[in-house]
Each structure stands twice: as structure tokens, then as C-alpha cells.
Short mmCIF file of C-alpha atoms and ligand atoms in Angstrom, two decimals:
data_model
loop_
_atom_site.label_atom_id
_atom_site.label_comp_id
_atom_site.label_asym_id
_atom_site.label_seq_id
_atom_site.Cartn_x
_atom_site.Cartn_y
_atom_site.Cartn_z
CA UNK A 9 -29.66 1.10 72.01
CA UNK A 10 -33.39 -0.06 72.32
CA UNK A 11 -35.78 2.18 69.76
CA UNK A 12 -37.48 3.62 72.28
CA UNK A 13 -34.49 5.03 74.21
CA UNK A 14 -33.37 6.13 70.16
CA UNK A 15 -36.40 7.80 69.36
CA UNK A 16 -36.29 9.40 72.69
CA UNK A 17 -33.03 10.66 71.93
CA UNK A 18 -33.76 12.11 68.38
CA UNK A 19 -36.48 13.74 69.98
CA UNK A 20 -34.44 15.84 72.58
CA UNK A 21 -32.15 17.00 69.87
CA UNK A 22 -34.68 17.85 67.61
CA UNK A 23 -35.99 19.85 70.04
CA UNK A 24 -32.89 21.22 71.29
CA UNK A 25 -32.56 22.27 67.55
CA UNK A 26 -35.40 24.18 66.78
CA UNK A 27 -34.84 26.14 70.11
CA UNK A 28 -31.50 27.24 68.64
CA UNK A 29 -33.37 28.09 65.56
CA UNK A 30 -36.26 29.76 67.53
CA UNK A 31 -33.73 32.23 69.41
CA UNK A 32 -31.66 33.19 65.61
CA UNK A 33 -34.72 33.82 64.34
CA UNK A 34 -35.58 36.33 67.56
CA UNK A 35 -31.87 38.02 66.69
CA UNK A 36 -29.84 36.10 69.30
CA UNK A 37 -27.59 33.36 69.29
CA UNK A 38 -27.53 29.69 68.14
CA UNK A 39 -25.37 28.43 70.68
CA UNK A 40 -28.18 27.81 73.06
CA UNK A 41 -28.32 25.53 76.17
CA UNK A 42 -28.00 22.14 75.27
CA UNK A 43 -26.48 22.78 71.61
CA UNK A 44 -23.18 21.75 70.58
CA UNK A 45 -21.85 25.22 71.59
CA UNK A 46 -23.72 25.95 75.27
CA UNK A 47 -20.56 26.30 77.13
CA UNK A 48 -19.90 22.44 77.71
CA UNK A 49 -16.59 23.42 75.54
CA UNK A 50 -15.01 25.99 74.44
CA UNK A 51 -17.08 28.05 72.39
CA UNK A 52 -14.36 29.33 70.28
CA UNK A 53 -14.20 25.44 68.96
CA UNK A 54 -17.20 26.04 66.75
CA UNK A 55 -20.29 27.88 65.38
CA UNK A 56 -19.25 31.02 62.79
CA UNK A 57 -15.84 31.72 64.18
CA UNK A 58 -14.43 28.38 62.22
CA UNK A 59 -15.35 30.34 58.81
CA UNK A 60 -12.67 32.96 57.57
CA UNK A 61 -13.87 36.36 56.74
CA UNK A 62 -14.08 36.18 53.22
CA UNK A 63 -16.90 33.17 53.59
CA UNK A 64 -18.61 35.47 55.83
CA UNK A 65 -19.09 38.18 54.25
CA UNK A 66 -21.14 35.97 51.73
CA UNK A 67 -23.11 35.22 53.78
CA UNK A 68 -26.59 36.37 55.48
CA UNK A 69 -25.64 37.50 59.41
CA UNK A 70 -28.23 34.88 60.29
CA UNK A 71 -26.76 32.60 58.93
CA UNK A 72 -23.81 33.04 60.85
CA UNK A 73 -25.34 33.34 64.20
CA UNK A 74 -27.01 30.00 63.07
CA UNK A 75 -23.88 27.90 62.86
CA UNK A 76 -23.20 25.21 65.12
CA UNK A 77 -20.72 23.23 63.18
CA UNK A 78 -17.44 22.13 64.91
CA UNK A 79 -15.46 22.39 61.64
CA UNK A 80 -15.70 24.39 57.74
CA UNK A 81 -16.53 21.73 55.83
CA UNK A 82 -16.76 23.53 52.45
CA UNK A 83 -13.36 24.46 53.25
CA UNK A 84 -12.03 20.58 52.71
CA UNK A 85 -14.45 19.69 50.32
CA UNK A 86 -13.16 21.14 46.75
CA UNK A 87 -15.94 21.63 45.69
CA UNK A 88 -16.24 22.15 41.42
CA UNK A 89 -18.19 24.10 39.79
CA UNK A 90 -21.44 21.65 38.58
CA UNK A 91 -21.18 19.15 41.32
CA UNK A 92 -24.14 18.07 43.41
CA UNK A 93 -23.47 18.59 46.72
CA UNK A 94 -25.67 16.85 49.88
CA UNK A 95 -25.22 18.39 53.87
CA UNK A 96 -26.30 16.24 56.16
CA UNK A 97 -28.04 18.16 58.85
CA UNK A 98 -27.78 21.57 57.67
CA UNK A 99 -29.58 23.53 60.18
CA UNK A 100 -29.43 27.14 59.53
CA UNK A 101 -27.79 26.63 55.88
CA UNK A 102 -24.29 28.22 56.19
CA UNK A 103 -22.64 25.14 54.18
CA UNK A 104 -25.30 25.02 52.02
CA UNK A 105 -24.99 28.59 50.80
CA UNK A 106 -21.50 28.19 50.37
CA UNK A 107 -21.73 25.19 48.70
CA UNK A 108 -24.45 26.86 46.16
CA UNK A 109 -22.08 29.43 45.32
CA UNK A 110 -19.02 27.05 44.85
CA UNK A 111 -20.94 24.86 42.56
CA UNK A 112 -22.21 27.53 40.61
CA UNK A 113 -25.61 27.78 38.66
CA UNK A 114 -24.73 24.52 36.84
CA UNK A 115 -24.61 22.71 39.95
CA UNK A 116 -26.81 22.14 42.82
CA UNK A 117 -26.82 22.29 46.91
CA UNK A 118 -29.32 19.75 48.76
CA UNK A 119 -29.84 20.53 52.51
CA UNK A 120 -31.10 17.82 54.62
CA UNK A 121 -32.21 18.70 58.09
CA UNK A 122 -35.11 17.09 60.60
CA UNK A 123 -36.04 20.13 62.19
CA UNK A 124 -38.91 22.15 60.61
CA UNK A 125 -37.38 25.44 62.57
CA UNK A 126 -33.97 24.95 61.66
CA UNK A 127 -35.44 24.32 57.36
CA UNK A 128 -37.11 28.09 57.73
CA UNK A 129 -34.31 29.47 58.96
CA UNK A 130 -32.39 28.06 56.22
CA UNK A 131 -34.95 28.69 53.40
CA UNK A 132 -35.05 32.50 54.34
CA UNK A 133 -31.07 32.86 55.23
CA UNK A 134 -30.65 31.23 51.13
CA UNK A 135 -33.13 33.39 49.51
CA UNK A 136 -31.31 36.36 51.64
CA UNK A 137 -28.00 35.35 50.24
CA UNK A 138 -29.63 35.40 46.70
CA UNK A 139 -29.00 31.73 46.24
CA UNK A 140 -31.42 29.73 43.59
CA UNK A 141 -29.70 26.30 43.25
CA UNK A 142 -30.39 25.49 46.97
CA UNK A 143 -32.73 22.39 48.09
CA UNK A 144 -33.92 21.90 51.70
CA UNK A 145 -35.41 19.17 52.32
CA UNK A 146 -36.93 17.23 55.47
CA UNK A 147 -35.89 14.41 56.55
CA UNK A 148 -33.43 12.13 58.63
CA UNK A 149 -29.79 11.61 57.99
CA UNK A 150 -30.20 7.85 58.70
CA UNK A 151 -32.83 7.69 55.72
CA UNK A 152 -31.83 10.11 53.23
CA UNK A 153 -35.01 11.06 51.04
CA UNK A 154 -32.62 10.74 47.72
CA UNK A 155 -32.03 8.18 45.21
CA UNK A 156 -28.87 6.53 44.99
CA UNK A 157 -25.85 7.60 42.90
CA UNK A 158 -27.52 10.95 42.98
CA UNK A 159 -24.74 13.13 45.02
CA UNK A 160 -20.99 13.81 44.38
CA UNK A 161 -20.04 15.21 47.78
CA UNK A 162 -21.49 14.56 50.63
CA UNK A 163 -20.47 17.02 53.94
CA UNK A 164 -22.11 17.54 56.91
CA UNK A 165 -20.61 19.60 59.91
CA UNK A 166 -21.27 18.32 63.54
CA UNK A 167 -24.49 16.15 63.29
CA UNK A 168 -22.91 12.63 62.40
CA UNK A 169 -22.35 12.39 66.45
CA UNK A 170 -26.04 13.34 67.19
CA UNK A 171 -27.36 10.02 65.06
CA UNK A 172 -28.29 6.95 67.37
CA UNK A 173 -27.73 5.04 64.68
CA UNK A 174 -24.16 5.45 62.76
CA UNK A 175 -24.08 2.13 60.85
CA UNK A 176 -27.20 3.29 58.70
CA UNK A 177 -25.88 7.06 57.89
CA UNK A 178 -22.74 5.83 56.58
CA UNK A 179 -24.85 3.47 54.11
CA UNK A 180 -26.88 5.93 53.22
CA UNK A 181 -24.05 8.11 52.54
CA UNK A 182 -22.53 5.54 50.22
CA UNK A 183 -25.93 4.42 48.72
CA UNK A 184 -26.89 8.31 47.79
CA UNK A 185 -23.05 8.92 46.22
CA UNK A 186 -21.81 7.85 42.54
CA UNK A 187 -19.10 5.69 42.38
CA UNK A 188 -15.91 8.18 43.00
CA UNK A 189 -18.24 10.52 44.91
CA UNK A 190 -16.38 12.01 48.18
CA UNK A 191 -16.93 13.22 51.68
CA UNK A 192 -16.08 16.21 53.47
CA UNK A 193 -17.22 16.47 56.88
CA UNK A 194 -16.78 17.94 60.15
CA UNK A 195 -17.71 16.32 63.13
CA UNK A 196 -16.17 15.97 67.08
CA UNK A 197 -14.40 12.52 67.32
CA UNK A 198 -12.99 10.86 70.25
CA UNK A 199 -9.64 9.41 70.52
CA UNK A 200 -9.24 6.02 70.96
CA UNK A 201 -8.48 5.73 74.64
CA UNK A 202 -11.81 7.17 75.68
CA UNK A 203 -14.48 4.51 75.97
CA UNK A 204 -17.91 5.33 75.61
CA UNK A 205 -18.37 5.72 79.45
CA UNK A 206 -16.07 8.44 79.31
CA UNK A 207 -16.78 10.51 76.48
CA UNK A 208 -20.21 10.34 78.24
CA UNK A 209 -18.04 12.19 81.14
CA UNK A 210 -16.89 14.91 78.57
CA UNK A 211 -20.47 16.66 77.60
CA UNK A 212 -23.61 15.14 76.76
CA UNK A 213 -25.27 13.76 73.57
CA UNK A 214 -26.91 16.79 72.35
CA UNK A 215 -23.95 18.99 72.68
CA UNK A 216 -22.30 16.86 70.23
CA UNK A 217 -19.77 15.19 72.95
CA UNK A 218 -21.33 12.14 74.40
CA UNK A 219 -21.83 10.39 71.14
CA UNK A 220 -19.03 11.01 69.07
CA UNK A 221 -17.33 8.05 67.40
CA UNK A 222 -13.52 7.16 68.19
CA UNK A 223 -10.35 7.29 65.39
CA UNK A 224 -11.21 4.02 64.99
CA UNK A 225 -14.49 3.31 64.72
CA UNK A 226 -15.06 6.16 62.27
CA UNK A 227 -12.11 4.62 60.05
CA UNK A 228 -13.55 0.99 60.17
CA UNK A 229 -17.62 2.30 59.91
CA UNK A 230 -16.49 3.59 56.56
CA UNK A 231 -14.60 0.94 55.17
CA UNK A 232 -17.15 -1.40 56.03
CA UNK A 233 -19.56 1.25 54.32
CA UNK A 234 -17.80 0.79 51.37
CA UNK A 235 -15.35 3.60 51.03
CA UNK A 236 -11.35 3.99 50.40
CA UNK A 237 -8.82 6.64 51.07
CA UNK A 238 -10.14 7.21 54.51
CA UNK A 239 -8.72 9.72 56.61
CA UNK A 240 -9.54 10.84 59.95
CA UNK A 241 -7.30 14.21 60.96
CA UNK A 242 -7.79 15.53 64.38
CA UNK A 243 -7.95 19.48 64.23
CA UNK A 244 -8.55 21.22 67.57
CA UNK A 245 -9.45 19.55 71.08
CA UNK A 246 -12.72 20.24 72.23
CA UNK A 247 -12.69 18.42 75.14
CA UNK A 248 -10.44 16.19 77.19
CA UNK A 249 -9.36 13.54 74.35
CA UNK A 250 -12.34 15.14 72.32
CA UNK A 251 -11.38 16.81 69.00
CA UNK A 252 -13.11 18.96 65.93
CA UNK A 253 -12.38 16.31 63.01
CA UNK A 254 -12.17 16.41 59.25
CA UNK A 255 -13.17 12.94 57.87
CA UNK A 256 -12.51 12.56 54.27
CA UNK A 257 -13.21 9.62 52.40
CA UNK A 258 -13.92 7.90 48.60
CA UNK A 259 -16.61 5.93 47.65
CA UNK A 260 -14.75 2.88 45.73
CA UNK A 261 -15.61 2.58 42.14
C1 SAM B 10 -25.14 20.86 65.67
S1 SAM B 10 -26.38 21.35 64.53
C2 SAM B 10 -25.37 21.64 63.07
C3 SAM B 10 -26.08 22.40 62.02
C4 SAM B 10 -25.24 22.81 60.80
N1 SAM B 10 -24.63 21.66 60.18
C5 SAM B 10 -24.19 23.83 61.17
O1 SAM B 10 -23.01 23.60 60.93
O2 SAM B 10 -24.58 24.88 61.68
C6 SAM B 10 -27.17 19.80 64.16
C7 SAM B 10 -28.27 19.86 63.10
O3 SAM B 10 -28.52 18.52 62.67
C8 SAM B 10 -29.90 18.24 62.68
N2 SAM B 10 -30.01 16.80 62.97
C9 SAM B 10 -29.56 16.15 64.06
N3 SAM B 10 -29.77 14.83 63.96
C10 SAM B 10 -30.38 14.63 62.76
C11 SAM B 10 -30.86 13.47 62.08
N4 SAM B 10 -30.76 12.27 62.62
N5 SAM B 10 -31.43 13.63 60.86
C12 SAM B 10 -31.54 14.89 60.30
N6 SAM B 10 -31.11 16.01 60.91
C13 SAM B 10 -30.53 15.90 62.13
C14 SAM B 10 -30.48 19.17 63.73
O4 SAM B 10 -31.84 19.43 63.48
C15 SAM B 10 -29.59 20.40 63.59
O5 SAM B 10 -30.11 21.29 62.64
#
């Protein structure tokens, strides 16, 4: 992809973005045209209805409107009480409040967002929620503003897809982690039949479709990244051949 046609791209979602966060922040929904959720698929396959109700009801109603993950990443993470936990593209900050509460006061929750919107929305929905060991902080997921061996868990829930360049956030994913440092994270992944043309059929790039990564090239971008135990598990179909993902993965020691 040439930069300009890149930085063209991150543009439109960024802007996509901080509409969704615009129109939580005016009491309506997240899942506006364009997002991941706008009716390209079913809508049922993500935002707040992935989280059970328990989750929920810690959490600000905001903050649930907000989500526009395709998966519950807390959910597969195991999180421990004193970990330090990174989400890549954290939007409104429903993993990121979680997170801070699984971790505890001993441990800490970075966000890590682009979108100035979608970082107010999550700095009010954490101080609503009452959580102090949250960070938010701006920045892109292909550069991660963090120094390395910083982070044991890094999750992120539907964003991955929406970076034009997947090489460098798997890097940075390993660079930021300590050796033995996991990943959690939910994103929509193709299977390997489709080729790029026709996930491009399936929905477009900022509704998380058009630039999701197959089985395959999600399994071999992380080994090459430097990780082990890599597993890719297909969880609900989103789209012809299109699926909500849980990618889990070590960073080898
Ligand atoms: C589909 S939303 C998911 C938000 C959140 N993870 C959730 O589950 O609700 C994508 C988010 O990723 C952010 N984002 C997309 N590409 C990014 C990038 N390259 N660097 C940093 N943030 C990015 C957007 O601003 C947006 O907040």
C-alpha cells in the first residue's frame, strides 16, 4: 500500500471513530455508519452484547453503548491481579475498565487509542466507573508510545484489522511485552479461502471486514513476530467466510 493511500486510510477511520464517539457522548449509539457494527453484519456479532451481564453491570452505560469490539477480550485474557495490561485501540474504554478492576490496585491498565474523541469518552466512562489505575494514552497501534518489556498482556478487540500496516503492530506488540508476556485479542479474521479481493466483497475497511487478516497470515505474522503457542480459534461468522476471532499467543523467552 503506497503511504499516501495508508495515511488516507487511517484518516477515514479516525474519523469514522470519533463520529461514533461524538454520537455516545450525545446518548446514542456507537454503532454508527461506517463502524464495525453499521449494519454491514450482523449487529448481534459485536459491540456490548459480547459482554455477559455480570461485566456489565461494572460498568458505566456509556461505556457500553461505546463498544465496538467483535469479541470479550478480558474474557480470554486471565488476567492476575498486578499485571500490566496494554489495549490496543481502546476507544470508549470497556476493556480497559475491566482490565483495571481485574488487575487490581497493584496493577495497572494502559489504553492506547488515536482518536482524541474516542480518549474523552474513555477518560470520563473510567473516572465514572471509579477506576484510578487506568492510563489513556494517544497514539498509534503501529508505534506504541511505551518502552519495551514494559507490558504483560497485551489485548485489543477489533482494531488489529483497521491497521494498514500489520507487520509493524505485531513488532510492536512483541517489542512492548516481557519475555513470557501474552496476548488476548479479539479481532474479525478471514478464512483462508477468501483472498483479499473478496473479503473486500464482504464489508469495507472501516467496518472492520475488508482488512482482516486470514488463519494464516495471522498465525505466520506472529511467529515471524517472535511469538509461540499461537492459536487462532474462529468464534462466530460475521460474514461470508468472515469470523469474530480469539488470537492468543506467547512471547518466547
Ligand atoms: C472498532 S473500534 C474498537 C474500540 C474498542 N476496542 C472496543 O472494543 O470498543 C476501533 C478503535 O481503534 C482505534 N484505532 C483504529 N486504528 C488505530 C491505530 N492505527 N492506532 C490507534 N488506534 C486506532 C479507533 O480510534 C477506535 O477507537
Amino acid at each position: 500500500m503506497s503511504t499516501t493511500s495508508a495515511d488516507d486510510l487511517r484518516e477515514e477511520v479516525r474519523r469514522r471513530y470519533a463520529e461514533s464517539a461524538l454520537a455516545v457522548s450525545d446518548g446514542g449509539l456507537g454503532c454508527g455508519s461506517g463502524s464495525c457494527c453499521d449494519g454491514e453484519t450482523d449487529a448481534s456479532s459485536f459491540g456490548g452484547a459480547l459482554y455477559d451481564a455480570g461485566q456489565r453491570g461494572e460498568l458505566p452505560a456509556t461505556a457500553t453503548l461505546a463498544s465496538l469490539g467483535c469479541g470479550n477480550p478480558t474474557a480470554v485474557a486471565e488476567l492476575r491481579e498486578g499485571e500490566t495490561v496494554l489495549d490496543l485501540g481502546s476507544g470508549g474504554g470497556i476493556d480497559v475498565i475491566l482490565s483495571a478492576k481485574r488487575v487490581g490496585e497493584t496493577g495497572l491498565a494502559y489504553g492506547l487509542d488515536m482518536t482524541d474523541e474516542m480518549l474523552a469518552l474513555a477518560q470520563r466512562n473510567a473516572q465514572e466507573a471509579g477506576v484510578r489505575n487506568a492510563i489513556f494514552l494517544k497514539g498509534v497501534i503501529e508505534e506504541i508510545p511505551l518502552p519495551a518489556g514494559s507490558i504483560d498482556v497485551v489485548i485489543s478487540n477489533c482494531v488489529i484489522n483497521l491497521s494498514t500496516d500489520k507487520p509493524a503492530v505485531l513488532t510492536e506488540i512483541a517489542r512492548v511485552l516481557r519475555p513470557g508476556g501474552r496476548i488476548g485479542i479479539s479481532d474479525v479474521v478471514a478464512e483462508d479461502r477468501l483472498s483479499s479481493e473478496e473479503r473486500g466483497e464482504r464489508g469495507s475497511f472501516v467496518g472492520c471486514i475488508a482488512g482482516a487478516l486470514s488463519v494464516s497470515e495471522y498465525e505466520a505474522g506472529l511467529e515471524a513476530a517472535g511469538f509461540e503457542r499461537i492459536s487462532v480459534e474462529l468464534t462466530h461468522e460475521v460474514a461470508d467466510g468472515m469470523h469474530g476471532a480469539i488470537v492468543k499467543a506467547v512471547k518466547a523467552r
